Coordinates of C-alpha atoms in Angstrom, one line a residue:
M1201 CA 14.7 28.3 25.1
L1202 CA 11.7 26.1 25.4
K1203 CA 9.8 28.5 23.0
I1204 CA 12.6 28.4 20.5
R1205 CA 12.8 24.6 20.7
N1206 CA 9.1 24.2 20.0
V1207 CA 9.3 26.5 17.0
I1208 CA 12.1 24.4 15.6
R1209 CA 10.1 21.2 16.2
R1210 CA 7.1 22.6 14.3
R1211 CA 9.2 23.8 11.4
C1212 CA 11.8 21.0 11.3
L1213 CA 12.6 19.4 8.1
F1214 CA 12.8 15.9 9.4
S1215 CA 12.9 14.1 12.7
V1216 CA 16.2 12.9 14.3
R1217 CA 14.9 9.3 14.0
Y1218 CA 14.7 9.7 10.2
F1219 CA 17.9 11.7 9.8
R1220 CA 20.7 9.3 10.7
P1221 CA 19.6 6.2 8.7
Y1222 CA 19.1 8.3 5.6
Q1223 CA 22.3 10.2 6.0
N1224 CA 24.4 7.0 6.4
S1225 CA 22.8 4.9 3.8
C1226 CA 22.4 7.5 1.1
N1227 CA 26.1 8.6 1.3
R1228 CA 27.6 5.1 1.2
S1229 CA 26.8 4.2 -2.4
Y1230 CA 27.9 6.2 -5.4
I1231 CA 28.1 5.5 -9.1
P1232 CA 31.6 6.0 -10.6
T1233 CA 30.6 7.6 -13.9
T1234 CA 27.7 9.6 -15.3
V1235 CA 24.8 7.2 -16.0
L1236 CA 22.0 7.7 -18.5
S1237 CA 18.8 6.1 -17.2
R1238 CA 15.8 5.5 -19.5
I1239 CA 13.1 2.8 -19.6
D1240 CA 12.4 2.4 -23.4
I1241 CA 9.2 0.3 -22.9
F1242 CA 7.4 3.4 -21.8
S1243 CA 8.4 5.6 -24.8
N1244 CA 6.0 4.2 -27.4
H1245 CA 3.6 7.2 -27.1
S1246 CA 6.2 9.7 -25.9
K1247 CA 6.1 13.3 -27.2
I1248 CA 9.6 14.0 -26.2
K1249 CA 12.8 12.1 -25.2
L1250 CA 14.6 13.4 -22.2
P1251 CA 17.8 11.9 -20.9
F1252 CA 17.9 11.9 -17.1
I1253 CA 21.5 12.1 -15.9
I1254 CA 22.8 11.1 -12.5
S1255 CA 26.2 12.7 -12.0
S1256 CA 29.1 10.9 -10.4
N1257 CA 28.8 12.8 -7.1
M1258 CA 25.2 11.8 -6.5
A1259 CA 24.0 8.9 -4.4
A1260 CA 22.8 6.0 -6.6
T1261 CA 20.6 4.2 -4.1
W1262 CA 18.8 4.5 -0.8
S1263 CA 18.2 1.8 1.8
M1264 CA 17.6 1.4 5.5
G1265 CA 21.0 -0.3 6.0
P1266 CA 22.8 -3.6 5.5
G1267 CA 20.5 -6.5 4.6
T1268 CA 17.7 -4.2 3.3
L1269 CA 16.9 -3.5 -0.3
E1270 CA 19.0 -0.9 -2.1
V1271 CA 16.4 1.2 -3.9
P1272 CA 17.9 2.9 -7.0
L1273 CA 17.2 6.6 -7.2
S1274 CA 16.8 6.0 -11.0
L1275 CA 13.4 4.7 -10.0
F1276 CA 12.2 8.2 -9.4
A1277 CA 14.1 9.7 -12.4
T1278 CA 12.3 7.1 -14.6
N1279 CA 9.0 8.2 -13.2
R1280 CA 9.8 11.8 -14.0
E1281 CA 10.7 10.9 -17.5
R1282 CA 7.5 9.0 -18.0
L1283 CA 5.6 11.9 -16.7
A1284 CA 7.4 14.5 -18.9
N1285 CA 6.8 12.4 -22.0
K1286 CA 3.1 12.8 -21.4
L1287 CA 3.2 16.6 -21.1
K1288 CA 4.0 19.6 -23.3
S1289 CA 7.0 21.8 -23.6
G1290 CA 6.4 25.0 -21.6
Q1291 CA 4.7 23.3 -18.7
I1292 CA 6.2 22.9 -15.3
V1293 CA 4.8 20.4 -12.8
V1294 CA 4.7 21.7 -9.2
L1295 CA 3.9 19.3 -6.3
Q1296 CA 3.7 20.0 -2.6
G1297 CA 4.9 17.3 -0.2
G1298 CA 3.5 16.4 3.1
E1299 CA 3.8 18.3 6.3
D1300 CA 4.5 17.3 9.9
V1301 CA 1.3 16.9 11.9
N1302 CA 1.1 17.4 15.6
H1303 CA -0.9 15.4 18.1
Y1304 CA -3.7 17.9 18.6
D1305 CA -2.3 20.9 20.5
T1306 CA 0.9 19.2 21.8
D1307 CA 4.5 19.5 20.6
V1308 CA 4.6 15.8 19.8
Q1309 CA 4.3 14.9 16.1
Y1310 CA 3.1 11.8 14.3
V1311 CA 5.9 9.8 12.6
F1312 CA 6.1 11.5 9.2
R1313 CA 5.0 9.6 6.1
Q1314 CA 5.5 11.3 2.7
E1315 CA 2.6 12.0 0.4
A1316 CA 2.4 9.3 -2.3
Y1317 CA 2.5 11.4 -5.5
F1318 CA 5.5 13.3 -4.1
T1319 CA 7.2 10.0 -3.3
W1320 CA 6.5 8.8 -6.8
V1321 CA 8.1 11.7 -8.6
C1322 CA 11.2 12.3 -6.4
G1323 CA 11.4 9.9 -3.4
V1324 CA 12.1 12.8 -1.0
R1325 CA 11.4 11.6 2.6
E1326 CA 11.4 14.9 4.5
P1327 CA 8.3 17.1 5.2
G1328 CA 7.7 20.7 4.1
C1329 CA 9.2 20.4 0.6
Y1330 CA 8.1 21.3 -2.9
F1331 CA 9.1 19.7 -6.2
A1332 CA 9.1 21.0 -9.7
L1333 CA 9.7 19.3 -13.1
D1334 CA 10.4 21.5 -16.1
V1335 CA 9.0 19.6 -19.0
S1336 CA 11.0 21.6 -21.6
T1337 CA 14.4 20.6 -20.2
G1338 CA 13.6 17.6 -18.1
K1339 CA 15.3 19.3 -15.1
S1340 CA 14.1 18.5 -11.6
Y1341 CA 13.9 21.2 -8.8
L1342 CA 13.6 20.4 -5.1
F1343 CA 12.7 23.1 -2.6
V1344 CA 13.4 22.5 1.0
P1345 CA 12.5 24.6 4.1
R1346 CA 15.1 27.1 5.3
L1347 CA 15.7 26.1 8.9
P1348 CA 17.2 28.2 11.8
E1349 CA 20.7 27.4 13.0
E1350 CA 19.2 26.3 16.3
Y1351 CA 17.9 23.2 14.4
E1352 CA 21.4 21.6 14.8
V1353 CA 21.2 21.7 18.6
W1354 CA 18.1 19.5 18.7
M1355 CA 17.8 17.7 15.4
G1356 CA 21.2 17.2 13.9
K1357 CA 23.3 18.7 11.1
L1358 CA 21.7 21.3 8.9
H1359 CA 22.1 20.1 5.3
A1360 CA 23.0 22.5 2.6
C1361 CA 21.1 22.5 -0.7
S1362 CA 24.1 20.8 -2.3
D1363 CA 23.7 17.9 0.2
F1364 CA 20.1 17.4 -0.8
K1365 CA 21.0 17.5 -4.4
N1366 CA 23.4 14.6 -3.9
I1367 CA 21.1 12.6 -1.5
Y1368 CA 18.2 12.6 -3.9
A1369 CA 20.0 12.8 -7.3
V1370 CA 18.0 15.9 -8.5
D1371 CA 19.3 18.6 -10.7
E1372 CA 18.7 21.7 -8.6
V1373 CA 17.9 22.4 -4.9
Y1374 CA 16.6 25.7 -3.5
Y1375 CA 14.8 26.9 -0.4
V1376 CA 11.0 27.0 -0.3
D1377 CA 11.1 30.8 0.1
E1378 CA 12.8 31.0 -3.3
I1379 CA 10.2 29.0 -5.3
K1380 CA 8.5 31.9 -6.9
D1381 CA 11.7 33.5 -8.2
V1382 CA 13.1 30.2 -9.4
L1383 CA 10.0 29.4 -11.3
K1384 CA 9.7 32.9 -12.7
S1385 CA 13.3 32.5 -14.1
L1386 CA 12.2 29.4 -16.0
M1387 CA 9.5 31.4 -17.8
P1388 CA 6.8 28.7 -17.9
E1389 CA 3.7 29.0 -20.0
T1390 CA 1.7 27.0 -17.4
L1391 CA 2.2 25.5 -14.0
L1392 CA 0.6 22.1 -13.6
T1393 CA -0.7 21.4 -10.1
L1394 CA -2.3 18.3 -8.7
S1395 CA -6.0 18.2 -7.8
G1396 CA -8.3 15.3 -8.2
P1397 CA -10.5 12.9 -6.2
N1398 CA -9.3 9.7 -4.6
T1399 CA -12.2 7.3 -5.4
D1400 CA -11.5 5.1 -2.3
S1401 CA -11.5 7.9 0.3
G1402 CA -13.5 10.5 -1.4
L1403 CA -10.8 13.1 -0.5
T1404 CA -9.0 15.4 -2.9
A1405 CA -5.3 15.4 -3.6
R1406 CA -3.6 18.4 -2.1
E1407 CA -2.9 21.1 -4.6
A1408 CA 0.4 22.9 -4.4
I1409 CA 0.1 26.5 -3.0
F1410 CA 2.9 29.0 -2.3
N1411 CA 3.3 32.7 -2.0
G1412 CA 3.1 34.2 -5.5
I1413 CA 1.5 31.3 -7.3
D1414 CA -1.3 33.7 -8.4
E1415 CA 1.3 35.4 -10.7
F1416 CA 1.5 32.3 -12.9
N1417 CA -1.0 30.6 -15.3
V1418 CA -2.0 27.6 -13.3
D1419 CA -3.8 24.5 -14.7
N1420 CA -5.0 22.2 -11.9
E1421 CA -7.0 19.8 -14.0
S1422 CA -4.6 18.3 -16.6
L1423 CA -2.0 16.7 -14.4
F1424 CA -4.1 14.4 -12.1
P1425 CA -5.4 11.9 -14.6
I1426 CA -2.0 11.6 -16.3
I1427 CA 0.1 11.0 -13.2
A1428 CA -2.6 8.7 -11.6
E1429 CA -2.6 6.6 -14.7
L1430 CA 1.2 6.4 -14.7
R1431 CA 1.1 5.1 -11.1
V1432 CA -1.2 2.2 -12.2
I1433 CA 1.5 0.6 -14.3
K1434 CA 4.6 -0.2 -12.4
T1435 CA 8.2 0.1 -13.8
P1436 CA 10.6 -2.8 -13.3
E1437 CA 12.3 -0.9 -10.6
E1438 CA 9.1 -0.3 -8.7
I1439 CA 8.2 -4.0 -9.1
A1440 CA 11.5 -4.9 -7.5
V1441 CA 10.7 -2.8 -4.5
M1442 CA 7.2 -4.4 -4.3
R1443 CA 8.7 -7.9 -4.5
Y1444 CA 10.9 -7.0 -1.6
V1445 CA 8.2 -5.6 0.7
C1446 CA 5.9 -8.5 -0.2
K1447 CA 8.6 -11.0 0.7
V1448 CA 9.4 -9.3 4.0
S1449 CA 5.6 -9.2 4.8
S1450 CA 5.2 -12.8 3.9
D1451 CA 8.0 -13.8 6.2
A1452 CA 6.5 -11.7 9.0
H1453 CA 3.2 -13.5 8.6
K1454 CA 5.0 -16.8 8.8
Q1455 CA 6.6 -15.7 12.1
V1456 CA 3.1 -14.9 13.4
M1457 CA 1.8 -18.4 12.4
L1458 CA 4.7 -20.0 14.4
Y1459 CA 4.0 -17.7 17.4
A1460 CA 0.2 -17.8 17.6
K1461 CA -1.6 -20.3 19.9
P1462 CA -4.5 -20.3 22.2
G1463 CA -3.9 -18.1 25.3
R1464 CA -2.0 -15.5 23.5
M1465 CA -3.4 -12.0 22.7
E1466 CA -4.2 -10.8 19.2
Y1467 CA -2.0 -7.7 19.8
Q1468 CA 0.9 -10.0 20.7
C1469 CA 0.6 -11.6 17.3
E1470 CA 0.5 -8.1 15.8
S1471 CA 3.8 -7.2 17.6
I1472 CA 5.5 -10.2 16.1
F1473 CA 4.6 -9.0 12.6
L1474 CA 5.7 -5.4 13.3
D1475 CA 9.0 -6.6 14.8
H1476 CA 10.0 -8.7 11.8
C1477 CA 9.0 -6.1 9.2
Y1478 CA 11.0 -3.4 11.0
R1479 CA 13.9 -5.3 12.6
V1480 CA 14.6 -7.6 9.6
G1481 CA 13.1 -5.8 6.7
G1482 CA 13.7 -2.2 7.5
C1483 CA 10.0 -1.3 7.2
R1484 CA 9.5 1.6 9.6
H1485 CA 5.9 1.8 8.6
V1486 CA 3.1 -0.7 7.9
S1487 CA 0.7 0.2 5.2
Y1488 CA -2.5 0.3 7.3
T1489 CA -3.7 -0.6 10.8
C1490 CA -3.0 -4.3 11.4
I1491 CA -6.1 -6.5 11.5
C1492 CA -5.7 -9.4 13.9
G1493 CA -9.1 -10.9 14.3
S1494 CA -9.6 -14.2 16.0
G1495 CA -12.9 -16.1 16.5
H1496 CA -15.9 -13.9 16.0
N1497 CA -13.6 -10.9 15.4
A1498 CA -12.6 -12.4 12.1
A1499 CA -16.0 -11.4 10.7
T1500 CA -15.3 -7.7 11.3
L1501 CA -13.7 -6.7 8.0
H1502 CA -11.7 -3.7 9.4
Y1503 CA -11.1 -5.0 12.9
G1504 CA -8.2 -3.6 14.8
H1505 CA -9.2 0.1 15.0
A1506 CA -9.1 2.2 18.1
G1507 CA -12.4 0.8 19.4
T1508 CA -11.3 -2.9 18.9
P1509 CA -7.5 -2.7 19.2
N1510 CA -6.6 -6.4 18.6
S1511 CA -7.3 -7.0 22.3
K1512 CA -9.0 -10.4 22.4
I1513 CA -7.5 -13.5 23.9
I1514 CA -7.1 -16.2 21.3
V1515 CA -8.9 -19.4 22.4
D1516 CA -8.8 -23.0 21.2
G1517 CA -11.0 -23.5 18.2
D1518 CA -10.6 -20.0 16.9
I1519 CA -9.9 -19.2 13.3
C1520 CA -7.3 -16.4 13.1
L1521 CA -7.7 -13.9 10.2
F1522 CA -4.6 -11.6 10.2
D1523 CA -4.4 -8.9 7.5
M1524 CA -1.1 -7.0 7.7
G1525 CA 1.4 -5.5 5.3
G1526 CA 4.7 -3.8 5.6
N1527 CA 5.8 -0.6 3.8
Y1528 CA 9.3 0.0 2.3
A1529 CA 10.4 3.2 0.5
G1530 CA 6.7 4.1 0.4
Y1531 CA 5.5 1.0 -1.4
A1532 CA 2.9 -1.2 0.3
A1533 CA 2.2 -4.9 0.8
D1534 CA -1.2 -6.1 1.8
I1535 CA -1.4 -9.8 2.8
T1536 CA -4.0 -11.8 4.7
C1537 CA -3.5 -15.2 6.2
S1538 CA -6.2 -17.3 7.9
F1539 CA -5.4 -20.3 10.0
P1540 CA -6.6 -22.3 13.0
A1541 CA -5.2 -21.0 16.3
N1542 CA -4.3 -24.5 17.5
G1543 CA -2.6 -25.5 14.2
K1544 CA -5.2 -28.1 13.1
F1545 CA -8.3 -27.4 10.9
T1546 CA -11.7 -28.8 12.0
E1547 CA -13.9 -30.1 9.2
D1548 CA -16.0 -27.0 9.4
Q1549 CA -12.9 -24.7 9.3
K1550 CA -11.6 -26.7 6.4
L1551 CA -14.8 -26.4 4.4
I1552 CA -14.9 -22.6 4.7
Y1553 CA -11.1 -22.2 4.2
E1554 CA -11.0 -24.3 1.0
A1555 CA -14.1 -22.5 -0.4
V1556 CA -12.1 -19.3 -0.2
L1557 CA -8.9 -21.0 -1.5
F1558 CA -10.7 -22.4 -4.5
A1559 CA -12.0 -18.8 -5.2
R1560 CA -8.4 -17.5 -5.1
D1561 CA -7.1 -20.3 -7.3
A1562 CA -9.8 -19.6 -9.9
V1563 CA -8.7 -16.0 -10.2
I1564 CA -5.0 -16.9 -10.3
R1565 CA -5.7 -19.2 -13.2
E1566 CA -7.8 -16.8 -15.2
A1567 CA -6.4 -13.3 -14.5
K1568 CA -4.4 -11.9 -17.4
P1569 CA -4.3 -8.8 -19.5
G1570 CA -7.6 -8.1 -21.3
V1571 CA -10.0 -9.5 -18.7
F1572 CA -12.1 -7.1 -16.6
W1573 CA -11.8 -7.0 -12.8
H1574 CA -15.5 -7.4 -12.2
E1575 CA -15.4 -10.7 -14.2
M1576 CA -12.7 -11.9 -11.9
H1577 CA -14.8 -10.9 -8.9
L1578 CA -17.7 -13.0 -10.2
T1579 CA -15.3 -15.9 -11.0
A1580 CA -14.2 -16.0 -7.4
N1581 CA -17.8 -15.8 -6.2
R1582 CA -18.9 -18.7 -8.4
A1583 CA -16.0 -20.9 -7.2
M1584 CA -16.7 -20.2 -3.5
L1585 CA -20.5 -20.6 -3.7
A1586 CA -20.1 -23.9 -5.6
H1587 CA -17.8 -25.3 -2.9
L1588 CA -20.2 -24.2 -0.1
K1589 CA -23.0 -25.9 -2.0
R1590 CA -21.0 -29.1 -2.2
G1591 CA -20.4 -28.8 1.5
G1592 CA -24.2 -28.5 2.2
L1593 CA -24.4 -24.9 3.4
L1594 CA -26.1 -23.7 0.2
Q1595 CA -28.6 -25.0 -2.2
G1596 CA -29.9 -24.1 -5.6
D1597 CA -28.5 -22.6 -8.8
I1598 CA -25.2 -20.6 -8.5
E1599 CA -26.2 -18.0 -11.1
E1600 CA -29.5 -17.4 -9.3
M1601 CA -27.6 -17.0 -6.0
I1602 CA -25.6 -14.3 -7.6
R1603 CA -28.6 -12.5 -9.2
N1604 CA -30.2 -12.5 -5.7
G1605 CA -27.1 -11.2 -3.9
V1606 CA -26.2 -14.3 -1.9
N1607 CA -22.5 -13.7 -2.8
G1608 CA -22.7 -10.3 -1.2
I1609 CA -24.0 -11.8 2.1
L1610 CA -21.0 -14.1 2.5
Q1611 CA -18.5 -11.7 0.9
P1612 CA -19.6 -8.1 1.2
H1613 CA -16.4 -6.6 -0.1
G1614 CA -14.8 -6.6 -3.6
L1615 CA -12.2 -9.1 -4.8
G1616 CA -9.3 -6.8 -4.3
H1617 CA -7.7 -3.5 -5.4
L1618 CA -4.8 -1.9 -7.1
L1619 CA -1.6 -1.8 -4.9
G1620 CA 1.4 0.5 -4.9
L1621 CA 2.4 3.6 -3.0
D1622 CA -1.1 3.5 -1.4
V1623 CA -2.5 0.3 -0.1
H1624 CA -5.7 1.1 -2.0
D1625 CA -3.7 2.5 -4.9
V1626 CA -5.0 5.2 -7.3
G1627 CA -6.4 4.7 -10.7
G1628 CA -9.5 2.7 -10.0
Y1629 CA -12.0 5.0 -11.6
L1630 CA -10.2 7.6 -13.8
P1631 CA -12.1 9.4 -16.5
N1632 CA -10.9 7.0 -19.2
C1633 CA -11.9 3.9 -17.2
P1634 CA -15.1 2.0 -16.9
P1635 CA -17.4 3.7 -14.4
R1636 CA -18.4 2.3 -11.0
M1637 CA -21.1 -0.3 -11.5
T1638 CA -24.4 -0.5 -9.6
G1639 CA -25.7 -3.0 -7.1
P1640 CA -23.2 -5.4 -5.3
L1641 CA -20.5 -4.7 -7.9
A1642 CA -20.5 -1.0 -6.8
K1643 CA -18.2 -2.1 -3.9
L1644 CA -15.4 -3.0 -6.3
R1645 CA -12.5 -0.5 -6.1
T1646 CA -12.1 -0.7 -9.9
A1647 CA -13.9 -2.1 -12.9
R1648 CA -10.8 -1.8 -15.1
Q1649 CA -9.5 -4.1 -17.7
L1650 CA -6.3 -5.7 -16.5
L1651 CA -3.0 -4.6 -18.0
A1652 CA 0.5 -6.0 -17.7
G1653 CA 2.4 -4.1 -15.0
M1654 CA -0.5 -3.7 -12.7
V1655 CA -0.1 -4.9 -9.1
L1656 CA -3.3 -5.9 -7.3
T1657 CA -4.6 -7.9 -4.4
I1658 CA -6.7 -11.0 -4.9
E1659 CA -8.6 -11.4 -1.6
P1660 CA -11.8 -13.5 -1.6
G1661 CA -13.4 -14.1 1.7
C1662 CA -16.3 -15.9 3.4
Y1663 CA -17.7 -14.4 6.6
F1664 CA -20.6 -15.2 8.9
I1665 CA -21.7 -11.7 9.8
P1666 CA -24.8 -11.8 12.1
R1667 CA -26.4 -8.7 10.7
L1668 CA -26.1 -9.8 7.1
L1669 CA -27.2 -13.4 7.8
D1670 CA -30.3 -12.0 9.7
S1671 CA -31.1 -9.9 6.6
A1672 CA -30.8 -12.9 4.3
R1673 CA -33.0 -15.0 6.5
N1674 CA -35.7 -12.4 6.4
N1675 CA -35.4 -12.0 2.6
P1676 CA -37.4 -14.8 0.8
E1677 CA -35.3 -14.3 -2.4
Q1678 CA -32.1 -15.0 -0.5
S1679 CA -33.2 -17.2 2.4
R1680 CA -34.2 -20.1 0.1
F1681 CA -30.5 -20.7 -0.9
F1682 CA -29.3 -21.3 2.6
N1683 CA -29.5 -24.6 4.6
W1684 CA -30.1 -22.8 7.8
H1685 CA -29.7 -25.8 10.1
R1686 CA -26.1 -26.1 8.8
V1687 CA -25.4 -22.3 8.7
E1688 CA -26.4 -21.9 12.3
R1689 CA -23.4 -23.9 13.4
F1690 CA -21.2 -21.1 12.0
I1691 CA -22.7 -18.3 14.0
G1692 CA -19.7 -16.9 15.9
F1693 CA -17.3 -18.7 13.5
G1694 CA -16.0 -15.4 12.2
G1695 CA -14.6 -15.7 8.7
V1696 CA -11.8 -16.5 6.4
R1697 CA -9.9 -14.3 3.9
I1698 CA -7.0 -15.2 1.7
E1699 CA -5.2 -12.2 0.2
D1700 CA -2.3 -12.4 -2.2
D1701 CA -0.4 -9.5 -3.9
V1702 CA 0.0 -10.3 -7.6
L1703 CA 1.7 -8.7 -10.6
I1704 CA -0.2 -8.9 -13.9
T1705 CA 2.3 -10.2 -16.5
D1706 CA 2.0 -10.5 -20.3
D1707 CA 0.2 -13.8 -20.0
G1708 CA -1.1 -14.2 -16.5
V1709 CA 0.0 -13.4 -13.0
E1710 CA 3.1 -13.5 -10.8
N1711 CA 2.2 -14.1 -7.2
L1712 CA 4.4 -11.9 -5.0
T1713 CA 3.2 -13.6 -1.8
F1714 CA 5.0 -16.5 -0.2
V1715 CA 3.1 -18.1 2.7
P1716 CA 1.6 -21.5 3.3
R1717 CA -1.8 -21.6 1.6
T1718 CA -3.3 -25.1 1.4
V1719 CA -4.6 -26.8 4.5
Q1720 CA -1.8 -29.3 4.4
E1721 CA 0.9 -26.6 4.0
I1722 CA -0.5 -24.6 6.9
E1723 CA -0.8 -27.6 9.3
E1724 CA 2.7 -28.8 8.4
F1725 CA 4.2 -25.3 8.8
M1726 CA 2.4 -24.7 12.2
S1727 CA 3.6 -28.0 13.5
N1728 CA 6.9 -26.3 14.0
G1729 CA 5.3 -23.5 16.0
S1730 CA 4.3 -22.7 19.6
N1731 CA 1.4 -25.1 19.6
F1732 CA 3.7 -28.1 19.2
N1733 CA 7.2 -27.0 20.1
K1734 CA 7.7 -26.4 23.8
E1735 CA 11.2 -25.0 23.2
L1736 CA 10.1 -22.3 20.8
K1737 CA 10.5 -19.0 22.5
F1738 CA 9.7 -15.5 21.4
N1739 CA 10.7 -12.3 23.1
V1740 CA 7.6 -10.1 23.1

C-alpha cells in the first residue's frame, strides 16, 4: 500500500490543498447564456477573427473564495484569441505545463506553481497537463493525466474530462496519453512549440515533448517571440487582476509598517506580510522570496535567501527595506517600502529617503508611451544625485558623475522591470527590441520604448555598500565626487529603495501601489503602530 501511495503522489494531478478551493469556487459561478468574448482593441493587425464561445454549463470565473477577486475565464480565452490572430491557419500551438517537483529523493513535493506561458493561455492550475490551440478553428484542447482509481483514496475525487472542460471553459479535454491521436485527427501542417531564452535568468523555456511528436512537422522558433510580445501588453482583464494583487500587497505592507518596531525580528515582519496576503487576499503564493532587510542588511539587494533568512533583530535607528509582493491567479506584485524602524526619520535617513523619492517622482512625471526605459533610468539617477549633492554627500557636475559611474556605485541595479505572470516578466530583449546596452546600462532588464498597456516597476534606490564604496574611493575618477567625511557617517546605514508597480497609460502612468510614501505620510501612518500604541496586538 505504501508503494502504491507513493506512486500516486508522484503522478497526482493536483494536491489536496489545491483541489477543494478550486472545486468549490469554480463551480459556484455560471453564466446563464452563451457569451461571445472578444477584445477588439487587439484586432488591428489580426489575420483572422475567431469567436471564443463559453457555453452556459461552463464556469465563468475562478477565485479563492468569498472576498477575493473573481477572475473571469474569458481572460484566458482573450489571450488565446490574441495569439491565434498572430498565427496562420494550419498551425497548432502545443504547450506543456509544469510538473510536480519532489524535495530531492523524498515523497514530499514543493507546493506546485504553474508555468507562466501555460497560465497565460489557459489558466490551468494542475500539474502534468498539455494544451493545444488549433489556429484554423480557434478551438482549445486540454490534456490531463490519466490517474489511477486509488487517487481518490488519498487526494480526492477523480475528475472526468467533462469536469475539466467546465472548470476551465475550454472546448475539448482528453487524457495526455491521447495527445498524439487527437492532434493527428486535426491534420495540422505544423505544430508550434515554445523554445526561447529568458533574458533575466538565462534559462530556456520548456519545449513541449510527448510520445509521437516526431511524427509531426514541428516549428520551435516562431512561437516564442510572438507569445512573449503578447505577454508584454496586458489586456483589461489582466490589468484588473494586477490591480487586485497590488492592492492586497500594498495593504500587507501597511500591516507590516504598523507591526514593525525595534526588538522584533525581520522574519516576524515577513510573517505579517505573508499572513495578510494569504488570509485576506487569497494569495497562496508570493512572487519571490521576501526581502526584509534592516540596518546594514538593507544594503544587500537580494537579502532574505537561505544564507540570510531575514533573521536579524531590528534595532532602534535602523532603516527597514522590505521588498515583498503577493501573487494571485499567477499574476505578480513587487513592492518595496523603506521606513525607520522606530517610526521617526533622522535627518540622515530623511536625506537618503527623499533623494530616492525624488527619483521615483521624476519618473512618475515623465514616463509615458514613446519614451525609452534607459532614459527613465537616467532621469531617476539625475534626480537622486542632485538631491545628494544638495545634502552635501556629493560634489561636482551631475552629468560627469554619470559618465564616471557614480550613479552605479549608489544604485547598482536598474530602474525596474516588466511585471506580469513573472515578477521579472518576459519581453525585455526580444529580437525586435533594442539590444542590451553596454556599461552600467547593461544591468537594465529592458531598453524598450514604453507602450500603453505595459506594467512595470519603478524602483530607484540608494545604498551604502562597503565593497562598492571602497572601489569608488580607490578610483580617482569617482572618488573626487564624494565628500568622504560625510559619506563615512553612512557606513552601516544600509539603503533605501522605493518600488511602485505602475501601468503605462495612453498619456502617462497609473500607479497601482497604495502605501505611505512621503516622510510625513510614513510618520503619521506609523504613529498608529506598535512603536506608539501599547494596545496594538498582533498574533504571530
